[in-house]
Short mmCIF file of C-alpha atoms in Angstrom, two decimals:
data_model
loop_
_atom_site.label_atom_id
_atom_site.label_comp_id
_atom_site.label_asym_id
_atom_site.label_seq_id
_atom_site.Cartn_x
_atom_site.Cartn_y
_atom_site.Cartn_z
CA ASP P 101 114.59 89.63 83.52
CA GLY P 102 112.70 90.68 85.36
CA GLY P 103 112.69 91.32 88.58
CA ILE P 104 112.89 94.20 92.40
CA THR P 105 116.46 95.44 91.90
CA GLN P 106 117.66 97.94 95.25
CA SER P 107 120.30 99.63 95.14
CA PRO P 108 122.77 100.74 96.96
CA LYS P 109 123.69 97.14 98.34
CA TYR P 110 125.65 98.28 101.21
CA LEU P 111 125.11 102.31 102.14
CA PHE P 112 127.13 103.97 105.08
CA ARG P 113 125.85 107.21 106.22
CA LYS P 114 126.89 109.19 109.51
CA GLU P 115 124.59 109.88 112.66
CA GLY P 116 121.98 113.41 111.18
CA GLN P 117 121.85 112.23 107.70
CA ASN P 118 119.25 111.22 105.32
CA VAL P 119 119.24 108.74 103.15
CA THR P 120 117.65 107.58 100.04
CA LEU P 121 117.15 103.86 99.00
CA SER P 122 116.74 102.67 95.58
CA CYS P 123 113.72 99.63 94.51
CA GLU P 124 112.91 99.73 91.44
CA GLN P 125 111.01 97.00 89.75
CA ASN P 126 109.44 95.49 86.12
CA LEU P 127 106.88 93.02 86.81
CA ASN P 128 104.60 95.72 85.76
CA HIS P 129 102.93 95.22 89.74
CA ASP P 130 100.87 97.06 91.48
CA ALA P 131 101.43 96.88 95.22
CA MET P 132 105.17 97.71 96.35
CA TYR P 133 106.55 97.17 100.09
CA TRP P 134 109.07 98.53 102.57
CA TYR P 135 110.13 95.94 105.29
CA ARG P 136 113.51 96.41 107.89
CA GLN P 137 115.41 93.03 109.12
CA ASP P 138 117.10 93.39 111.86
CA PRO P 139 119.62 90.41 113.44
CA GLY P 140 117.75 87.49 114.18
CA GLN P 141 114.42 89.56 113.88
CA GLY P 142 112.04 88.41 111.21
CA LEU P 143 110.42 91.57 108.84
CA ARG P 144 108.77 94.39 110.97
CA LEU P 145 106.59 96.40 107.65
CA ILE P 146 107.48 99.98 107.18
CA TYR P 147 105.17 101.39 104.55
CA TYR P 148 103.19 99.87 101.87
CA SER P 149 101.55 101.54 98.29
CA GLN P 150 99.43 99.26 96.18
CA ILE P 151 98.95 102.77 93.31
CA VAL P 152 100.71 105.51 92.14
CA ASN P 153 100.00 108.17 94.67
CA ASP P 154 99.08 107.18 97.67
CA PHE P 155 100.91 104.57 100.41
CA GLN P 156 100.08 103.64 103.84
CA LYS P 157 102.08 103.73 107.50
CA GLY P 158 102.84 100.19 108.55
CA ASP P 159 103.79 99.17 111.81
CA ILE P 160 107.41 100.96 112.44
CA ALA P 161 106.83 103.56 110.06
CA GLU P 162 107.83 107.31 112.57
CA GLY P 163 111.86 107.93 110.50
CA TYR P 164 111.86 107.31 107.24
CA SER P 165 109.69 108.47 104.81
CA VAL P 166 107.97 107.23 101.07
CA SER P 167 107.52 108.61 97.81
CA ARG P 168 105.08 106.73 95.08
CA GLU P 169 105.00 108.67 91.77
CA LYS P 170 105.62 105.80 88.83
CA LYS P 171 104.23 102.83 89.65
CA GLU P 172 108.18 100.32 89.08
CA SER P 173 109.63 103.06 91.17
CA PHE P 174 109.58 103.18 95.63
CA PRO P 175 112.08 105.35 97.16
CA LEU P 176 112.72 105.15 101.12
CA THR P 177 114.56 108.40 102.68
CA VAL P 178 115.51 107.28 105.88
CA THR P 179 115.61 109.92 108.05
CA SER P 180 117.54 111.80 110.87
CA ALA P 181 114.95 111.36 112.56
CA GLN P 182 115.24 107.61 113.10
CA LYS P 183 116.69 106.44 115.65
CA ASN P 184 118.67 103.46 115.24
CA PRO P 185 119.08 102.87 111.36
CA THR P 186 121.00 100.28 111.50
CA ALA P 187 119.81 97.45 109.60
CA PHE P 188 118.32 95.49 106.53
CA TYR P 189 115.76 96.72 104.11
CA LEU P 190 113.82 94.72 101.86
CA CYS P 191 111.59 96.16 99.09
CA ALA P 192 108.96 94.07 97.86
CA SER P 193 105.90 94.16 94.66
CA SER P 194 103.07 92.56 94.69
CA GLY P 195 100.85 91.83 91.39
CA GLY P 196 97.38 93.18 93.71
CA ALA P 197 95.52 90.64 91.58
CA ILE P 198 93.26 87.90 92.77
CA SER P 199 95.39 85.18 91.31
CA SER P 200 98.61 86.69 92.11
CA ASP P 201 99.42 88.97 95.52
CA THR P 202 102.43 87.04 96.84
CA GLN P 203 104.98 89.54 97.50
CA TYR P 204 108.47 89.01 95.97
CA PHE P 205 111.89 90.61 96.95
CA GLY P 206 114.85 93.06 95.94
CA PRO P 207 118.07 91.46 96.91
CA GLY P 208 118.01 94.38 99.89
CA THR P 209 119.87 97.04 101.33
CA ARG P 210 122.25 96.48 104.54
CA LEU P 211 123.10 100.65 105.79
CA THR P 212 125.07 100.76 108.08
CA VAL P 213 124.54 104.61 111.05
CA LEU P 214 128.49 105.34 111.92
CA ASP Y 211 96.66 86.56 111.10
CA ALA Y 212 96.55 82.84 113.17
CA LYS Y 213 100.46 82.31 114.54
CA THR Y 214 102.46 79.00 112.85
CA THR Y 215 105.19 77.62 115.13
CA GLN Y 216 108.38 75.85 113.28
CA PRO Y 217 111.05 74.00 114.48
CA THR Y 218 114.49 75.99 115.35
CA SER Y 219 116.31 74.29 113.21
CA MET Y 220 117.06 70.79 111.61
CA ASP Y 221 119.68 69.24 109.01
CA CYS Y 222 119.37 67.60 106.27
CA ALA Y 223 121.59 65.59 104.67
CA GLU Y 224 122.78 66.66 100.43
CA GLY Y 225 120.24 64.51 97.88
CA ARG Y 226 117.10 63.17 101.00
CA ALA Y 227 114.17 64.57 100.91
CA ALA Y 228 113.66 67.22 103.62
CA ASN Y 229 110.46 67.99 105.46
CA LEU Y 230 109.72 70.97 106.86
CA PRO Y 231 107.07 71.02 109.70
CA CYS Y 232 104.36 73.43 109.95
CA ASN Y 233 102.15 74.28 112.43
CA HIS Y 234 99.18 77.05 112.29
CA SER Y 235 96.05 74.61 114.29
CA THR Y 236 94.37 78.76 114.72
CA ILE Y 237 94.37 79.28 111.02
CA SER Y 238 90.72 80.66 109.46
CA GLY Y 239 88.89 79.17 106.19
CA ASN Y 240 89.80 82.27 104.34
CA GLU Y 241 93.19 82.37 105.63
CA TYR Y 242 96.21 80.47 103.27
CA VAL Y 243 99.98 79.09 103.96
CA TYR Y 244 103.37 80.73 102.21
CA TRP Y 245 106.32 79.64 102.53
CA TYR Y 246 109.78 81.91 101.66
CA ARG Y 247 112.94 80.94 102.36
CA GLN Y 248 115.71 84.13 102.83
CA ILE Y 249 119.56 82.52 102.42
CA HIS Y 250 122.15 83.99 104.75
CA SER Y 251 122.83 87.98 104.18
CA GLN Y 252 120.03 87.72 101.08
CA GLY Y 253 115.93 88.85 100.39
CA PRO Y 254 113.67 85.99 101.34
CA GLN Y 255 112.60 83.81 98.05
CA TYR Y 256 108.25 83.21 97.52
CA ILE Y 257 107.99 79.12 97.02
CA ILE Y 258 104.92 77.90 97.85
CA HIS Y 259 101.44 79.06 98.98
CA GLY Y 260 98.24 77.10 98.78
CA LEU Y 261 95.08 76.87 100.63
CA LYS Y 262 92.98 73.31 100.52
CA ASN Y 263 94.91 71.34 98.73
CA ASN Y 264 98.70 70.45 98.28
CA GLU Y 265 100.83 72.17 95.33
CA THR Y 266 103.70 71.34 93.56
CA ASN Y 267 105.74 73.67 92.05
CA GLU Y 268 109.56 73.70 90.59
CA MET Y 269 111.03 74.19 93.92
CA ALA Y 270 108.75 71.93 96.28
CA SER Y 271 106.45 70.76 97.46
CA LEU Y 272 103.54 71.61 100.10
CA ILE Y 273 101.63 68.86 101.79
CA ILE Y 274 98.43 71.25 103.62
CA THR Y 275 96.42 68.26 106.60
CA GLU Y 276 92.64 68.32 106.33
CA ASP Y 277 92.12 70.31 108.89
CA ARG Y 278 94.36 72.55 107.64
CA LYS Y 279 96.37 72.91 111.12
CA SER Y 280 99.26 71.74 109.89
CA SER Y 281 101.69 72.06 106.57
CA THR Y 282 104.62 70.53 105.10
CA LEU Y 283 107.69 72.17 103.23
CA ILE Y 284 109.10 69.69 101.08
CA LEU Y 285 112.40 69.69 99.36
CA PRO Y 286 113.01 66.35 96.69
CA HIS Y 287 116.52 66.89 97.03
CA ALA Y 288 118.34 68.62 99.22
CA THR Y 289 121.36 69.78 97.44
CA LEU Y 290 123.95 72.58 100.32
CA ARG Y 291 122.07 75.64 98.39
CA ASP Y 292 119.23 75.37 100.06
CA THR Y 293 120.72 75.82 103.64
CA ALA Y 294 118.58 79.42 104.67
CA VAL Y 295 115.94 79.70 107.03
CA TYR Y 296 112.47 78.37 105.93
CA TYR Y 297 109.44 80.76 107.19
CA CYS Y 298 106.14 79.23 107.10
CA ILE Y 299 102.91 82.19 107.20
CA VAL Y 300 99.70 82.52 107.41
CA ARG Y 301 98.04 84.86 106.39
CA VAL Y 302 94.37 85.79 104.13
CA ALA Y 303 94.67 86.85 100.28
CA TYR Y 304 95.00 90.80 99.98
CA ASP Y 305 97.04 90.99 103.55
CA TYR Y 306 99.09 93.59 103.02
CA LYS Y 307 101.07 92.58 105.14
CA LEU Y 308 103.48 89.72 105.35
CA SER Y 309 104.47 87.96 109.73
CA PHE Y 310 107.52 86.25 108.99
CA GLY Y 311 107.83 84.81 112.69
CA ALA Y 312 111.81 83.76 112.99
CA GLY Y 313 111.22 80.35 110.23
CA THR Y 314 113.84 76.35 110.30
CA THR Y 315 117.30 76.59 110.57
CA VAL Y 316 117.30 74.60 107.81
CA THR Y 317 121.15 73.21 106.70
CA VAL Y 318 122.01 70.52 105.08
CA ARG Y 319 125.41 68.96 104.77
CA ALA Y 320 126.93 66.51 102.54
#
């Protein structure tokens, strides 16, 4: 079954701790994205990667870091520098080709800082 | 990106067609109209997209006016599982960012 998986579904962290959210896709997509969603609001882009070993900052990259060492994986680290990390985090991927740049989303990870 | 305007909420009876309007009066010639939906606490689900022509897939139909300033998403036979927030988005092909607005909260009632 092709798709995007995110783990864990729920994550709790203490203030001052770094935490890494996993995102894996088996769709053979070139591009991957991380978004953040706050209650009652739309999605905001954190980072995106169009190819392995390359990534760009989105609108709200401060306090976050990513890596793209493999085509199928795009982990997001929420660092202690992120002042308000409690949110719903969504990973997406797209094929990048002319007929397939539609973004498909994973199920999300809900992060709560205690 | 062009902005979109959608009604805040709408109700629909189960089994009936749901027609969701979207205004995008400042859309450019190279911008596509995309529809996604988000069921509570889940990731957004892609529904359909189009440029100029009407489109249909297994989930829905997309009707785009000739001047491209508005569109309608049609769910032909709404079920309770179609209750969700529906987002209309316009974007240039290959634009790395999807700009989600507030969307339309659709409630399907038995």
